[in-house]
């Protein structure tokens, strides 16, 4: 028996053999990765071994994570191919690290479901922090600097002080004397926090998006999550801080 056996496949057949789709094969034609085959007398494309081999090479590179736009570079003979592969390797390493970090955070969430309502790194938060407080932490993470969030993470990880518990439980109809007294007693704790965490003093000024942007998010959130009496205590403390 002499001569070579000539194979001819349709687009659907060659796509199935290569483990891809007809849509993908046509896309490879459009972007120049795969040459157009000859057509039979009936007008249908006739794919051969060279096309199938080319498709398998493309799929192999795609499976390795090489973007279609980089395949021509990777297949080249010069140093650009090595540079492209090393860049891809660095991207994959960063992706693996990110996924490992996500898995660690997910494991923490599985141990404590409330952590899904908090920014990353707040796994040591005290259990007494109410859901409204956790919501505020999520919002703070969007507007304040990493240094401020590190300080907040430490603050909410320590045991809750009696004055903080009193503030969290303050009823909306608390009378003026109660609000004024609580503001006076709560203020020293704020001073201690400012001394222990200098980043807290400049939280608004160092907000990445600017002070106005931070205020546009935080102020409505506080109005949403604190009742009228709690907001009044905070306003009184701000006034006392301004005086000092």
Coordinates of N, CA and C in Angstrom, one line a residue:
X1 N 0.9 -1.2 0.0 CA 0.0 0.0 0.0 C 0.9 1.2 0.0
X2 N 0.7 2.1 -1.0 CA 1.6 3.3 -1.1 C 0.8 4.6 -1.0
X3 N 1.5 5.7 -0.8 CA 0.8 7.0 -0.7 C 0.3 7.3 0.7
X4 N -0.1 8.4 0.9 CA -0.6 8.9 2.2 C -2.1 8.9 2.3
X5 N -2.6 8.6 3.5 CA -4.1 8.7 3.7 C -4.4 10.1 3.9
X6 N -5.3 10.7 3.2 CA -5.7 12.1 3.3 C -7.0 12.1 4.2
X7 N -6.9 12.9 5.3 CA -8.1 13.1 6.1 C -8.7 14.5 5.9
X8 N -10.0 14.5 6.0 CA -10.6 15.8 5.8 C -11.8 15.8 6.8
X9 N -11.8 16.8 7.7 CA -12.8 16.9 8.7 C -13.5 18.2 8.5
X10 N -14.8 18.3 8.9 CA -15.6 19.5 9.0 C -15.1 20.3 10.2
X11 N -15.6 21.5 10.2 CA -15.3 22.4 11.4 C -15.8 21.8 12.7
X12 N -17.0 21.2 12.7 CA -17.5 20.6 13.9 C -16.6 19.4 14.3
X13 N -16.2 18.6 13.3 CA -15.4 17.4 13.6 C -14.0 17.8 14.2
X14 N -13.4 18.7 13.5 CA -12.0 19.1 14.0 C -12.1 19.7 15.4
X15 N -13.2 20.5 15.6 CA -13.3 21.1 16.9 C -13.5 20.0 18.0
X16 N -14.3 19.0 17.7 CA -14.5 18.0 18.7 C -13.2 17.2 18.9
X17 N -12.4 16.9 17.9 CA -11.2 16.2 18.0 C -10.2 17.0 18.9
X18 N -10.2 18.3 18.8 CA -9.3 19.2 19.5 C -9.8 19.5 20.9
X19 N -11.0 19.1 21.2 CA -11.6 19.4 22.5 C -12.0 20.9 22.7
X20 N -12.4 21.5 21.6 CA -12.8 22.9 21.7 C -14.2 23.0 21.0
X21 N -14.6 24.2 20.6 CA -15.9 24.5 20.0 C -15.7 25.1 18.6
X22 N -16.8 24.9 17.8 CA -16.8 25.6 16.5 C -16.6 27.1 16.6
X23 N -17.2 27.7 17.6 CA -17.1 29.1 17.8 C -15.6 29.5 18.0
X24 N -14.9 28.7 18.8 CA -13.5 28.9 19.1 C -12.7 28.8 17.9
X25 N -12.9 27.8 17.1 CA -12.2 27.6 15.8 C -12.3 28.8 14.9
X26 N -13.5 29.2 14.8 CA -13.8 30.4 13.9 C -13.1 31.6 14.4
X27 N -13.1 31.8 15.8 CA -12.4 32.9 16.4 C -10.9 32.8 16.1
X28 N -10.3 31.7 16.2 CA -8.9 31.5 15.9 C -8.6 31.9 14.4
X29 N -9.5 31.6 13.5 CA -9.3 32.1 12.2 C -9.3 33.6 12.1
X30 N -10.3 34.2 12.8 CA -10.4 35.7 12.7 C -9.2 36.4 13.2
X31 N -8.5 35.9 14.3 CA -7.4 36.6 14.9 C -6.1 36.1 14.3
X32 N -6.1 35.2 13.3 CA -4.9 34.8 12.7 C -4.1 33.7 13.3
X33 N -4.7 33.0 14.3 CA -3.9 31.9 14.9 C -4.0 30.6 14.1
X34 N -5.1 30.5 13.3 CA -5.3 29.2 12.6 C -5.6 29.6 11.1
X35 N -4.8 29.0 10.2 CA -5.0 29.3 8.8 C -6.4 28.7 8.3
X36 N -7.0 29.3 7.4 CA -8.2 28.8 6.8 C -7.9 27.6 5.9
X37 N -8.6 26.6 6.0 CA -8.4 25.4 5.2 C -9.0 25.6 3.8
X38 N -8.6 24.6 2.9 CA -9.2 24.6 1.6 C -10.7 24.2 1.7
X39 N -11.5 24.5 0.7 CA -12.9 24.1 0.7 C -13.1 23.1 -0.3
X40 N -14.0 22.2 0.0 CA -14.4 21.1 -0.9 C -15.3 21.8 -2.0
X41 N -15.7 21.0 -3.0 CA -16.5 21.4 -4.1 C -17.8 21.9 -3.7
X42 N -18.3 21.4 -2.5 CA -19.6 21.9 -2.0 C -19.5 23.1 -1.2
X43 N -18.3 23.7 -1.0 CA -18.1 24.9 -0.3 C -17.7 24.7 1.2
X44 N -17.8 23.5 1.7 CA -17.5 23.3 3.1 C -16.0 23.2 3.3
X45 N -15.5 23.7 4.5 CA -14.1 23.7 4.8 C -13.7 22.2 5.0
X46 N -12.4 22.0 4.7 CA -11.8 20.6 4.8 C -10.6 20.7 5.7
X47 N -10.7 20.3 6.9 CA -9.5 20.4 7.8 C -8.7 19.2 7.8
X48 N -7.4 19.3 7.9 CA -6.5 18.2 7.8 C -5.7 18.1 9.1
X49 N -4.7 17.2 9.1 CA -3.9 16.9 10.2 C -3.2 18.1 10.7
X50 N -2.7 19.0 9.8 CA -1.9 20.2 10.2 C -2.8 21.1 11.0
X51 N -4.1 21.2 10.6 CA -5.0 22.1 11.3 C -5.3 21.5 12.7
X52 N -5.5 20.2 12.8 CA -5.8 19.6 14.1 C -4.6 19.8 15.0
X53 N -3.4 19.5 14.5 CA -2.2 19.7 15.3 C -2.1 21.1 15.8
X54 N -2.4 22.1 14.9 CA -2.3 23.5 15.3 C -3.3 23.8 16.4
X55 N -4.5 23.3 16.2 CA -5.5 23.5 17.3 C -5.1 22.9 18.6
X56 N -4.5 21.8 18.6 CA -4.1 21.1 19.8 C -3.0 21.9 20.5
X57 N -2.1 22.5 19.7 CA -1.0 23.4 20.2 C -1.6 24.6 20.9
X58 N -2.6 25.2 20.2 CA -3.3 26.4 20.7 C -3.9 26.1 22.1
X59 N -4.7 24.9 22.1 CA -5.4 24.5 23.3 C -4.4 24.3 24.4
X60 N -3.2 23.7 24.1 CA -2.2 23.4 25.1 C -1.7 24.7 25.8
X61 N -1.5 25.7 25.0 CA -1.0 27.0 25.5 C -2.1 27.7 26.3
X62 N -3.3 27.6 25.8 CA -4.4 28.2 26.5 C -4.6 27.5 27.9
X63 N -4.5 26.2 27.9 CA -4.6 25.5 29.2 C -3.6 25.9 30.1
X64 N -2.4 26.3 29.6 CA -1.3 26.8 30.5 C -1.5 28.2 31.0
X65 N -2.6 28.8 30.5 CA -2.9 30.2 30.9 C -2.4 31.3 30.0
X66 N -1.8 30.9 28.8 CA -1.3 31.9 27.9 C -2.5 32.6 27.2
X67 N -2.6 33.9 27.3 CA -3.7 34.6 26.6 C -3.6 34.4 25.1
X68 N -4.7 34.4 24.4 CA -4.6 34.3 22.9 C -3.7 35.3 22.3
X69 N -3.8 36.5 22.8 CA -3.0 37.6 22.2 C -1.5 37.4 22.4
X70 N -1.1 36.5 23.3 CA 0.3 36.3 23.6 C 0.8 35.0 22.9
X71 N 0.0 34.2 22.3 CA 0.4 32.9 21.8 C 1.5 33.1 20.7
X72 N 1.3 34.0 19.8 CA 2.2 34.2 18.7 C 3.6 34.6 19.3
X73 N 3.6 35.4 20.4 CA 4.9 35.8 21.0 C 5.5 34.6 21.7
X74 N 4.7 33.8 22.4 CA 5.3 32.6 23.1 C 5.9 31.6 22.1
X75 N 5.3 31.5 20.9 CA 5.8 30.5 19.9 C 7.0 31.1 19.1
X76 N 7.3 32.3 19.4 CA 8.5 32.9 18.7 C 9.8 32.4 19.2
X77 N 10.8 32.5 18.4 CA 12.1 31.9 18.7 C 13.0 32.8 19.6
X78 N 12.6 34.1 19.8 CA 13.5 35.0 20.4 C 13.3 35.1 21.9
X79 N 14.0 36.1 22.6 CA 13.9 36.2 24.1 C 12.5 36.6 24.5
X80 N 11.7 37.2 23.6 CA 10.4 37.7 24.0 C 9.5 36.5 24.4
X81 N 9.7 35.3 23.9 CA 8.9 34.2 24.3 C 9.2 33.8 25.7
X82 N 10.5 33.8 26.1 CA 10.8 33.5 27.5 C 10.3 34.6 28.4
X83 N 10.4 35.8 28.0 CA 9.9 36.9 28.9 C 8.4 36.8 29.1
X84 N 7.7 36.4 28.0 CA 6.2 36.3 28.1 C 5.9 35.1 29.1
X85 N 6.6 34.0 29.0 CA 6.3 32.9 29.8 C 6.7 33.2 31.3
X86 N 7.8 33.9 31.5 CA 8.1 34.2 32.9 C 7.1 35.2 33.5
X87 N 6.6 36.1 32.7 CA 5.6 37.0 33.1 C 4.3 36.3 33.5
X88 N 4.0 35.3 32.7 CA 2.8 34.4 33.0 C 3.0 33.7 34.3
X89 N 4.2 33.1 34.5 CA 4.5 32.4 35.7 C 4.4 33.3 36.9
X90 N 4.8 34.5 36.8 CA 4.7 35.5 37.9 C 3.2 35.8 38.2
X91 N 2.4 35.9 37.2 CA 1.0 36.1 37.4 C 0.3 34.9 38.1
X92 N 0.7 33.7 37.6 CA 0.1 32.5 38.3 C 0.6 32.4 39.7
X93 N 1.8 32.8 40.0 CA 2.3 32.7 41.4 C 1.5 33.7 42.3
X94 N 1.2 34.9 41.7 CA 0.4 35.9 42.5 C -1.0 35.4 42.7
X95 N -1.5 34.7 41.6 CA -2.9 34.2 41.7 C -3.0 33.1 42.8
X96 N -2.0 32.2 42.8 CA -2.0 31.2 43.8 C -1.9 31.7 45.2
X97 N -1.1 32.7 45.4 CA -1.0 33.4 46.7 C -2.3 34.0 47.1
X98 N -2.9 34.7 46.2 CA -4.2 35.3 46.5 C -5.3 34.2 46.8
X99 N -5.3 33.1 46.1 CA -6.3 32.1 46.4 C -6.0 31.4 47.7
X100 N -4.7 31.2 48.1 CA -4.4 30.7 49.4 C -4.8 31.6 50.5
X101 N -4.7 32.9 50.3 CA -5.2 33.8 51.3 C -6.7 33.8 51.4
X102 N -7.3 33.6 50.2 CA -8.8 33.6 50.2 C -9.3 32.3 51.0
X103 N -8.5 31.2 50.8 CA -8.9 30.0 51.5 C -8.7 30.1 53.0
X104 N -7.7 30.8 53.4 CA -7.4 31.0 54.8 C -8.6 31.8 55.4
X105 N -9.0 32.8 54.7 CA -10.1 33.7 55.1 C -11.4 32.9 55.1
X106 N -11.6 32.1 54.1 CA -12.8 31.2 54.1 C -12.8 30.3 55.2
X107 N -11.7 29.7 55.6 CA -11.6 28.8 56.7 C -12.0 29.5 58.0
X108 N -11.6 30.8 58.1 CA -12.0 31.5 59.3 C -13.5 31.8 59.3
X109 N -14.0 32.1 58.2 CA -15.5 32.3 58.1 C -16.3 31.0 58.4
X110 N -15.8 29.9 58.0 CA -16.4 28.6 58.3 C -16.4 28.4 59.8
X111 N -15.4 28.9 60.5 CA -15.3 28.8 62.0 C -16.3 29.8 62.7
X112 N -16.4 30.9 62.0 CA -17.2 32.0 62.6 C -17.9 32.8 61.5
X113 N -19.2 32.5 61.3 CA -19.9 33.0 60.1 C -20.0 34.5 60.1
X114 N -19.9 35.2 61.3 CA -20.0 36.6 61.3 C -18.8 37.3 60.6
X115 N -17.7 36.6 60.4 CA -16.5 37.2 59.8 C -16.8 37.5 58.3
X116 N -17.9 36.9 57.7 CA -18.2 37.2 56.4 C -18.8 38.7 56.3
X117 N -19.1 39.2 57.4 CA -19.7 40.6 57.5 C -18.6 41.6 57.8
X118 N -17.3 41.2 57.8 CA -16.2 42.1 58.2 C -15.1 42.1 57.2
X119 N -14.3 43.2 57.2 CA -13.2 43.2 56.3 C -12.1 42.1 56.6
X120 N -11.3 41.8 55.7 CA -10.2 40.8 56.0 C -9.3 41.3 57.1
X121 N -8.9 40.3 57.9 CA -8.0 40.6 59.0 C -8.7 40.9 60.4
X122 N -10.1 40.9 60.3 CA -10.8 41.2 61.6 C -11.3 39.9 62.2
X123 N -10.6 38.8 62.1 CA -11.0 37.5 62.7 C -10.9 37.5 64.2
X124 N -10.2 38.5 64.8 CA -10.1 38.5 66.2 C -11.1 39.5 66.9
X125 N -12.1 39.9 66.1 CA -13.0 40.9 66.6 C -13.8 40.3 67.8
X126 N -14.1 41.1 68.8 CA -14.9 40.6 69.9 C -16.3 40.3 69.5
X127 N -16.9 39.3 70.2 CA -18.2 38.8 69.8 C -19.3 39.8 70.2
X128 N -19.0 40.8 71.1 CA -20.1 41.7 71.5 C -20.3 42.8 70.5
X129 N -19.5 42.9 69.5 CA -19.7 44.0 68.5 C -21.0 43.7 67.7
X130 N -21.9 44.6 67.7 CA -23.2 44.3 67.1 C -23.1 44.3 65.6
X131 N -24.1 43.8 64.9 CA -24.1 43.7 63.4 C -23.9 45.1 62.8
X132 N -24.5 46.1 63.4 CA -24.4 47.5 62.9 C -22.9 47.9 62.9
X133 N -22.2 47.5 64.0 CA -20.8 47.8 64.1 C -20.0 47.1 63.1
X134 N -20.3 45.9 62.8 CA -19.6 45.1 61.7 C -19.9 45.8 60.3
X135 N -21.1 46.2 60.1 CA -21.4 46.9 58.9 C -20.6 48.2 58.7
X136 N -20.4 48.9 59.8 CA -19.6 50.1 59.8 C -18.1 49.8 59.4
X137 N -17.6 48.7 60.0 CA -16.2 48.3 59.6 C -16.1 48.0 58.2
X138 N -17.0 47.4 57.5 CA -17.0 47.2 56.1 C -16.9 48.5 55.3
X139 N -17.7 49.5 55.8 CA -17.7 50.8 55.1 C -16.4 51.5 55.4
X140 N -16.0 51.5 56.6 CA -14.7 52.1 56.9 C -13.6 51.6 56.0
X141 N -13.6 50.3 55.8 CA -12.5 49.7 55.0 C -12.5 50.3 53.5
X142 N -13.6 50.8 53.1 CA -13.7 51.4 51.7 C -13.2 52.8 51.7
X143 N -13.1 53.5 52.8 CA -12.8 55.0 52.7 C -11.5 55.3 53.5
X144 N -11.2 54.6 54.6 CA -10.0 54.9 55.4 C -8.8 54.2 55.0
X145 N -7.6 54.7 55.4 CA -6.3 54.1 55.0 C -6.1 52.8 55.7
X146 N -5.2 52.0 55.2 CA -4.9 50.7 55.8 C -4.4 50.9 57.2
X147 N -3.6 52.0 57.5 CA -3.2 52.2 58.8 C -4.3 52.4 59.8
X148 N -5.3 53.2 59.4 CA -6.5 53.4 60.3 C -7.2 52.1 60.5
X149 N -7.3 51.2 59.4 CA -8.0 50.0 59.6 C -7.3 49.0 60.5
X150 N -5.9 49.1 60.4 CA -5.1 48.3 61.4 C -5.4 48.7 62.8
X151 N -5.5 50.0 63.0 CA -5.8 50.5 64.4 C -7.1 50.0 64.8
X152 N -8.1 50.1 64.0 CA -9.5 49.7 64.3 C -9.6 48.2 64.6
X153 N -8.8 47.5 63.8 CA -8.8 46.0 64.0 C -8.3 45.7 65.4
X154 N -7.3 46.4 65.9 CA -6.8 46.2 67.3 C -7.8 46.6 68.3
X155 N -8.4 47.8 68.1 CA -9.4 48.3 69.0 C -10.5 47.4 69.3
X156 N -11.1 46.9 68.2 CA -12.3 46.0 68.3 C -11.9 44.6 68.7
X157 N -10.7 44.3 68.8 CA -10.3 42.9 69.2 C -10.1 42.8 70.7
X158 N -9.9 43.9 71.4 CA -9.8 43.8 72.8 C -11.1 43.8 73.5
X159 N -11.2 43.4 74.8 CA -12.5 43.3 75.5 C -13.2 44.6 75.5
X160 N -14.5 44.6 75.4 CA -15.3 45.8 75.4 C -15.3 46.5 76.8
X161 N -15.1 47.8 76.8 CA -15.1 48.5 78.1 C -16.5 48.7 78.5
X162 N -16.8 48.9 79.8 CA -18.1 49.2 80.3 C -18.7 50.4 79.6
X163 N -18.0 51.5 79.4 CA -18.5 52.7 78.8 C -18.9 52.4 77.4
X164 N -18.2 51.5 76.7 CA -18.5 51.2 75.3 C -19.8 50.3 75.3
X165 N -19.9 49.4 76.2 CA -21.2 48.6 76.3 C -22.4 49.5 76.6
X166 N -22.1 50.5 77.5 CA -23.2 51.5 77.8 C -23.6 52.3 76.6
X167 N -22.6 52.7 75.8 CA -23.0 53.4 74.6 C -23.7 52.6 73.6
X168 N -23.3 51.3 73.4 CA -24.0 50.5 72.4 C -25.4 50.2 72.8
X169 N -25.7 50.2 74.1 CA -27.0 49.9 74.6 C -27.8 51.1 74.9
X170 N -27.3 52.3 74.6 CA -28.0 53.5 74.9 C -29.3 53.6 74.2
X171 N -30.5 53.8 74.9 CA -31.8 53.9 74.2 C -31.9 55.2 73.5
X172 N -32.8 55.2 72.5 CA -33.0 56.4 71.7 C -33.6 57.5 72.5
X173 N -34.3 57.2 73.6 CA -35.0 58.2 74.4 C -34.2 58.6 75.6
X174 N -32.9 58.3 75.7 CA -32.1 58.7 76.8 C -32.2 60.2 77.1
X175 N -32.3 60.6 78.3 CA -32.5 62.0 78.6 C -31.2 62.8 78.4
X176 N -31.2 64.1 78.5 CA -30.0 64.9 78.2 C -29.0 64.7 79.2
X177 N -29.3 64.6 80.5 CA -28.3 64.4 81.6 C -27.6 63.1 81.3
X178 N -28.3 62.0 80.9 CA -27.6 60.7 80.7 C -26.7 60.9 79.5
X179 N -27.1 61.6 78.4 CA -26.3 61.7 77.2 C -25.0 62.5 77.6
X180 N -25.2 63.6 78.3 CA -24.1 64.5 78.6 C -23.1 63.8 79.5
X181 N -23.6 63.0 80.5 CA -22.7 62.2 81.4 C -21.9 61.2 80.6
X182 N -22.6 60.5 79.7 CA -21.9 59.4 79.0 C -20.8 60.0 78.1
X183 N -21.1 61.2 77.5 CA -20.1 61.8 76.6 C -18.9 62.2 77.4
X184 N -19.1 62.7 78.6 CA -17.9 63.0 79.5 C -17.1 61.8 79.9
X185 N -17.8 60.7 80.2 CA -17.1 59.5 80.6 C -16.5 58.7 79.4
X186 N -17.1 58.9 78.2 CA -16.6 58.2 77.1 C -15.3 58.9 76.5
X187 N -15.3 60.2 76.6 CA -14.2 61.0 76.0 C -12.8 60.6 76.4
X188 N -12.5 60.2 77.6 CA -11.1 59.8 78.0 C -10.7 58.6 77.2
X189 N -11.7 57.7 76.9 CA -11.3 56.5 76.1 C -10.9 56.9 74.7
X190 N -11.6 57.9 74.1 CA -11.2 58.4 72.8 C -9.8 59.0 72.8
X191 N -9.5 59.7 73.9 CA -8.1 60.2 74.1 C -7.1 59.1 74.1
X192 N -7.4 58.1 74.8 CA -6.4 57.0 75.0 C -6.2 56.3 73.6
X193 N -7.3 56.2 72.8 CA -7.2 55.6 71.5 C -6.3 56.5 70.6
X194 N -6.5 57.8 70.7 CA -5.7 58.7 69.8 C -4.2 58.6 70.2
X195 N -3.9 58.4 71.5 CA -2.6 58.3 72.0 C -1.9 57.0 71.6
X196 N -2.7 55.9 71.7 CA -2.2 54.6 71.3 C -2.1 54.4 69.8
X197 N -3.0 55.0 69.1 CA -3.0 54.8 67.6 C -3.1 56.2 66.9
X198 N -1.9 56.7 66.7 CA -1.8 58.0 66.0 C -2.5 58.1 64.7
X199 N -2.6 57.0 64.0 CA -3.3 57.0 62.7 C -4.8 57.5 62.9
X200 N -5.4 57.2 64.0 CA -6.8 57.5 64.2 C -7.0 59.0 64.3
X201 N -6.0 59.8 64.7 CA -6.1 61.2 64.8 C -6.2 61.9 63.4
X202 N -5.6 61.2 62.4 CA -5.6 61.8 61.1 C -6.5 60.9 60.1
X203 N -7.4 60.2 60.7 CA -8.2 59.3 59.8 C -8.9 60.0 58.7
X204 N -9.5 61.1 58.9 CA -10.2 61.8 57.9 C -9.2 62.4 56.9
X205 N -8.2 63.0 57.4 CA -7.2 63.7 56.5 C -6.5 62.8 55.6
X206 N -6.2 61.6 56.1 CA -5.4 60.6 55.3 C -6.3 59.7 54.5
X207 N -7.6 59.9 54.5 CA -8.5 59.0 53.7 C -8.1 59.0 52.2
X208 N -7.9 57.9 51.6 CA -7.4 57.8 50.2 C -8.2 58.6 49.2
X209 N -9.5 58.6 49.4 CA -10.4 59.4 48.5 C -10.7 60.8 48.9
X210 N -10.0 61.2 50.0 CA -10.2 62.6 50.4 C -11.3 62.6 51.6
X211 N -11.2 63.7 52.3 CA -12.1 63.8 53.5 C -13.5 63.9 53.1
X212 N -13.8 64.7 52.1 CA -15.2 64.9 51.7 C -15.8 63.6 51.2
X213 N -15.1 62.8 50.5 CA -15.6 61.5 50.1 C -15.8 60.6 51.2
X214 N -14.9 60.5 52.2 CA -15.0 59.7 53.4 C -16.3 60.1 54.2
X215 N -16.5 61.4 54.3 CA -17.6 61.9 55.1 C -18.9 61.5 54.4
X216 N -18.9 61.5 53.0 CA -20.1 61.2 52.3 C -20.6 59.8 52.5
X217 N -19.6 58.9 52.9 CA -20.0 57.5 53.1 C -20.2 57.3 54.6
X218 N -19.3 57.8 55.4 CA -19.4 57.5 56.9 C -20.5 58.1 57.6
X219 N -20.8 59.4 57.3 CA -21.8 60.2 58.1 C -23.2 59.6 57.8
X220 N -23.6 59.3 56.6 CA -24.9 58.7 56.4 C -25.0 57.3 57.1
X221 N -23.8 56.6 57.1 CA -23.8 55.2 57.7 C -24.1 55.3 59.2
X222 N -23.4 56.3 59.8 CA -23.6 56.5 61.3 C -25.0 56.9 61.6
X223 N -25.6 57.7 60.7 CA -27.0 58.1 60.9 C -27.9 56.9 60.8
X224 N -27.5 56.0 59.9 CA -28.3 54.8 59.7 C -28.2 53.8 60.8
X225 N -27.0 53.6 61.4 CA -26.8 52.5 62.3 C -26.8 53.0 63.8
X226 N -26.7 54.3 64.1 CA -26.8 54.8 65.5 C -28.2 55.5 65.7
X227 N -28.7 55.3 66.9 CA -30.0 56.0 67.2 C -29.7 57.5 67.5
X228 N -30.7 58.2 67.7 CA -30.6 59.7 68.0 C -29.8 60.0 69.2
X229 N -29.9 59.2 70.3 CA -29.2 59.5 71.5 C -27.7 59.2 71.3
X230 N -27.4 58.1 70.6 CA -26.0 57.8 70.4 C -25.3 58.9 69.5
X231 N -26.0 59.3 68.5 CA -25.5 60.4 67.7 C -25.2 61.7 68.5
X232 N -26.1 61.9 69.4 CA -26.0 63.1 70.2 C -24.7 63.0 71.1
X233 N -24.5 61.8 71.6 CA -23.3 61.6 72.5 C -22.0 61.8 71.6
X234 N -22.0 61.3 70.4 CA -20.9 61.5 69.5 C -20.7 63.0 69.2
X235 N -21.7 63.7 69.0 CA -21.6 65.1 68.7 C -21.1 65.9 69.9
X236 N -21.5 65.5 71.1 CA -21.0 66.1 72.3 C -19.5 65.9 72.5
X237 N -19.1 64.6 72.2 CA -17.7 64.3 72.3 C -16.9 65.1 71.3
X238 N -17.4 65.3 70.1 CA -16.7 66.0 69.1 C -16.5 67.5 69.5
X239 N -17.6 68.0 70.1 CA -17.5 69.4 70.6 C -16.5 69.5 71.7
X240 N -16.4 68.5 72.6 CA -15.5 68.6 73.7 C -14.0 68.4 73.2
X241 N -13.9 67.6 72.2 CA -12.5 67.4 71.6 C -12.1 68.7 70.9
X242 N -13.0 69.4 70.3 CA -12.7 70.7 69.6 C -12.3 71.7 70.6
X243 N -12.9 71.7 71.8 CA -12.6 72.7 72.8 C -11.2 72.4 73.4
X244 N -10.7 71.2 73.4 CA -9.4 70.8 73.9 C -8.3 70.9 72.9

